[in-house]
Amino acid sequence: MRFKKFNRKQKECIRAHGLQVSKWYLLRETEFYLILYNPESKQKLPIDKFVKEFVKIHTVRVTDKSRKIHKKERRIGGNGED
């Protein structure tokens, strides 16, 4: 099986899904999805091609003793919809 290198748009899309580019290979590209392959876990993962950025909404501080910070995040599609 031959894997392909990612181009710039594909790398941006993979990062927008919160994945590390160095751990994935491009198995195949369809009209709406990138099919990725992780050789360590032997996992195939289809991701949406049109997700452009990973946006942090806000940070909420928890009032318990540990004072952990939890970040809520969302993905925004390429067409500007939530």
XYZ file of N, CA, C and O in Angstrom:
328
model
N 0.845 -1.183 0.000
C 0.000 0.000 0.000
C 0.888 1.243 0.000
O 1.832 1.338 0.768
N 0.607 2.168 -0.873
C 1.422 3.364 -1.004
C 0.700 4.562 -0.401
O -0.437 4.854 -0.752
N 1.399 5.263 0.482
C 0.826 6.436 1.121
C 1.340 7.691 0.441
O 2.446 7.713 -0.097
N 0.541 8.754 0.500
C 0.909 10.010 -0.136
C 1.233 11.055 0.916
O 0.734 10.996 2.030
N 2.062 12.029 0.540
C 2.344 13.153 1.427
C 1.176 14.125 1.394
O 0.444 14.207 0.416
N 1.031 14.895 2.468
C -0.047 15.872 2.551
C 0.363 17.184 1.891
O 1.509 17.601 1.995
N -0.602 17.839 1.246
C -0.341 19.194 0.774
C -0.773 20.169 1.881
O -1.254 19.757 2.938
N -0.594 21.450 1.654
C -0.842 22.446 2.692
C -2.299 22.456 3.157
O -2.579 22.493 4.357
N -3.251 22.400 2.238
C -4.669 22.422 2.607
C -5.047 21.188 3.427
O -5.823 21.270 4.370
N -4.482 20.052 3.063
C -4.761 18.829 3.807
C -4.191 18.902 5.220
O -4.839 18.492 6.182
N -2.992 19.461 5.366
C -2.385 19.614 6.689
C -3.219 20.535 7.572
O -3.423 20.263 8.752
N -3.721 21.633 7.007
C -4.563 22.549 7.772
C -5.836 21.851 8.237
O -6.283 22.041 9.363
N -6.408 21.046 7.373
C -7.624 20.309 7.701
C -7.362 19.304 8.828
O -8.154 19.195 9.764
N -6.267 18.595 8.758
C -5.930 17.602 9.777
C -5.698 18.283 11.124
O -6.186 17.829 12.158
N -4.990 19.405 11.121
C -4.767 20.160 12.358
C -6.076 20.705 12.922
O -6.260 20.780 14.133
N -7.009 21.084 12.041
C -8.304 21.604 12.479
C -9.126 20.532 13.194
O -9.967 20.848 14.023
N -8.855 19.275 12.900
C -9.534 18.180 13.585
C -8.818 17.798 14.873
O -9.224 16.855 15.548
N -7.754 18.511 15.213
C -7.028 18.254 16.455
C -6.090 17.062 16.387
O -5.755 16.480 17.414
N -5.642 16.706 15.191
C -4.744 15.562 15.011
C -3.332 16.048 14.691
O -3.148 17.142 14.165
N -2.340 15.210 14.991
C -0.961 15.519 14.642
C -0.668 14.968 13.255
O -0.853 13.772 12.995
N -0.190 15.830 12.378
C 0.067 15.442 10.990
C 1.140 14.358 10.900
O 1.044 13.448 10.083
N 2.125 14.418 11.765
C 3.240 13.476 11.688
C 2.844 12.035 12.013
O 3.563 11.110 11.662
N 1.705 11.818 12.653
C 1.293 10.465 13.033
C 0.345 9.820 12.033
O -0.051 8.679 12.212
N -0.026 10.534 10.981
C -1.019 10.030 10.033
C -0.470 10.041 8.613
O 0.372 10.864 8.271
N -0.990 9.137 7.793
C -0.687 9.088 6.369
C -1.984 9.213 5.594
O -3.043 8.795 6.065
N -1.894 9.753 4.393
C -3.065 9.867 3.536
C -3.255 8.560 2.779
O -2.425 8.178 1.965
N -4.336 7.884 3.087
C -4.650 6.628 2.420
C -5.338 6.903 1.091
O -4.962 6.364 0.056
N -6.351 7.798 1.139
C -7.037 8.186 -0.094
C -7.843 9.444 0.168
O -8.161 9.773 1.299
N -8.167 10.144 -0.893
C -8.940 11.380 -0.807
C -10.190 11.226 -1.668
O -10.112 10.845 -2.833
N -11.352 11.505 -1.079
C -12.599 11.468 -1.824
C -13.085 12.894 -2.019
O -12.387 13.843 -1.657
N -14.276 13.040 -2.553
C -14.810 14.370 -2.818
C -15.035 15.170 -1.529
O -14.819 16.375 -1.498
N -15.444 14.498 -0.451
C -15.763 15.199 0.789
C -14.919 14.785 1.990
O -14.994 15.421 3.031
N -14.115 13.734 1.858
C -13.364 13.222 3.003
C -11.907 12.946 2.654
O -11.569 12.650 1.523
N -11.077 13.024 3.693
C -9.713 12.506 3.633
C -9.722 11.227 4.453
O -10.188 11.217 5.596
N -9.225 10.152 3.892
C -9.136 8.891 4.618
C -7.696 8.774 5.104
O -6.771 8.633 4.310
N -7.504 8.849 6.417
C -6.179 8.819 7.022
C -5.898 7.445 7.597
O -6.810 6.701 7.943
N -4.609 7.136 7.719
C -4.189 5.857 8.270
C -3.084 6.090 9.290
O -2.119 6.805 9.030
N -3.249 5.488 10.464
C -2.241 5.554 11.509
C -1.554 4.189 11.592
O -2.179 3.210 11.987
N -0.279 4.094 11.221
C 0.390 2.789 11.200
C 0.643 2.204 12.592
O 0.764 0.999 12.732
N 0.690 3.037 13.621
C 0.931 2.534 14.973
C -0.270 1.754 15.497
O -0.133 0.689 16.069
N -1.463 2.320 15.300
C -2.676 1.676 15.820
C -3.448 0.924 14.740
O -4.492 0.348 15.030
N -2.966 0.962 13.507
C -3.624 0.323 12.357
C -5.056 0.846 12.164
O -5.941 0.126 11.756
N -5.250 2.120 12.478
C -6.580 2.732 12.434
C -6.769 3.539 11.160
O -5.892 4.292 10.763
N -7.939 3.382 10.540
C -8.334 4.211 9.405
C -9.349 5.223 9.908
O -10.275 4.862 10.627
N -9.161 6.481 9.525
C -10.016 7.546 10.041
C -10.468 8.466 8.913
O -9.643 9.151 8.315
N -11.765 8.500 8.614
C -12.256 9.477 7.634
C -12.518 10.807 8.328
O -13.141 10.845 9.390
N -12.017 11.902 7.759
C -12.282 13.225 8.321
C -12.852 14.123 7.226
O -12.568 13.952 6.048
N -13.638 15.089 7.643
C -14.274 16.042 6.742
C -13.215 16.969 6.141
O -12.397 17.534 6.858
N -13.229 17.126 4.824
C -12.246 17.976 4.145
C -12.482 19.463 4.340
O -11.585 20.267 4.145
N -13.681 19.848 4.708
C -14.045 21.261 4.681
C -13.993 21.943 6.042
O -14.426 23.076 6.178
N -13.458 21.293 7.057
C -13.246 21.931 8.351
C -11.966 22.742 8.237
O -10.923 22.219 7.885
N -12.049 24.036 8.516
C -10.897 24.911 8.289
C -10.140 25.288 9.553
O -8.938 25.434 9.538
N -10.847 25.503 10.677
C -10.127 25.929 11.870
C -10.760 25.356 13.123
O -11.941 25.039 13.157
N -9.949 25.226 14.159
C -10.357 24.695 15.444
C -10.352 25.886 16.391
O -9.303 26.426 16.698
N -11.508 26.325 16.850
C -11.626 27.583 17.586
C -11.914 27.309 19.056
O -12.811 26.534 19.390
N -11.173 27.973 19.947
C -11.454 27.899 21.371
C -12.541 28.925 21.684
O -12.408 30.095 21.350
N -13.605 28.491 22.335
C -14.694 29.412 22.657
C -14.329 30.241 23.878
O -14.266 31.456 23.829
N -14.090 29.587 24.986
C -13.746 30.302 26.202
C -13.137 29.334 27.207
O -13.197 28.131 27.040
N -12.568 29.899 28.263
C -11.980 29.105 29.325
C -12.831 29.279 30.573
O -13.172 30.396 30.940
N -13.169 28.171 31.220
C -13.997 28.203 32.417
C -13.172 27.696 33.586
O -12.536 26.650 33.501
N -13.172 28.429 34.671
C -12.436 27.998 35.852
C -13.409 27.281 36.788
O -14.441 27.807 37.150
N -13.022 26.088 37.196
C -13.857 25.280 38.087
C -13.631 25.744 39.517
O -12.516 26.075 39.900
N -14.684 25.752 40.332
C -14.596 26.316 41.682
C -14.178 25.302 42.739
O -14.160 25.631 43.917
N -13.820 24.086 42.340
C -13.392 23.120 43.358
C -11.954 23.413 43.805
O -11.320 24.346 43.342
N -11.435 22.601 44.696
C -10.121 22.859 45.278
C -8.975 22.703 44.283
O -7.947 23.346 44.418
N -9.160 21.865 43.299
C -8.061 21.611 42.363
C -7.841 22.775 41.405
O -6.777 22.929 40.846
N -8.865 23.606 41.165
C -8.787 24.811 40.321
C -8.298 24.493 38.913
O -7.466 25.194 38.347
N -8.813 23.407 38.346
C -8.433 23.038 36.990
C -9.114 23.967 35.992
O -10.198 24.463 36.222
N -8.452 24.178 34.884
C -9.020 24.992 33.809
C -9.499 24.049 32.716
O -8.758 23.209 32.238
N -10.754 24.175 32.349
C -11.328 23.359 31.294
C -11.583 24.239 30.088
O -12.172 25.305 30.214
N -11.163 23.805 28.929
C -11.368 24.573 27.705
C -12.476 23.936 26.893
O -12.465 22.738 26.657
N -13.424 24.727 26.473
C -14.477 24.250 25.599
C -14.099 24.662 24.180
O -13.726 25.791 23.940
N -14.206 23.739 23.271
C -13.777 24.004 21.904
C -14.859 23.577 20.932
O -15.697 22.745 21.241
N -14.832 24.151 19.759
C -15.762 23.750 18.711
C -15.073 23.853 17.363
O -14.083 24.549 17.211
N -15.645 23.179 16.390
C -15.099 23.224 15.038
C -15.999 24.071 14.193
O -17.223 24.036 14.312
N -15.406 24.836 13.299
C -16.163 25.650 12.370
C -15.888 25.146 10.960
O -14.743 24.980 10.574
N -16.960 24.882 10.225
C -16.809 24.378 8.874
C -16.333 25.437 7.920
O -16.292 26.622 8.228
N -15.977 25.019 6.712
C -15.444 25.923 5.708
C -16.466 26.926 5.191
O -16.107 27.984 4.696
N -17.743 26.630 5.352
C -18.743 27.544 4.840
C -19.212 28.549 5.898
O -20.151 29.295 5.661
N -18.597 28.584 7.083
C -18.915 29.567 8.097
C -20.019 29.149 9.045
O -20.360 29.874 9.959
N -20.556 27.947 8.880
C -21.610 27.485 9.760
C -21.012 26.798 10.977
O -19.914 26.293 10.931
N -21.756 26.766 12.076
C -21.285 26.084 13.287
C -21.605 24.622 13.228
O -22.522 24.176 12.692
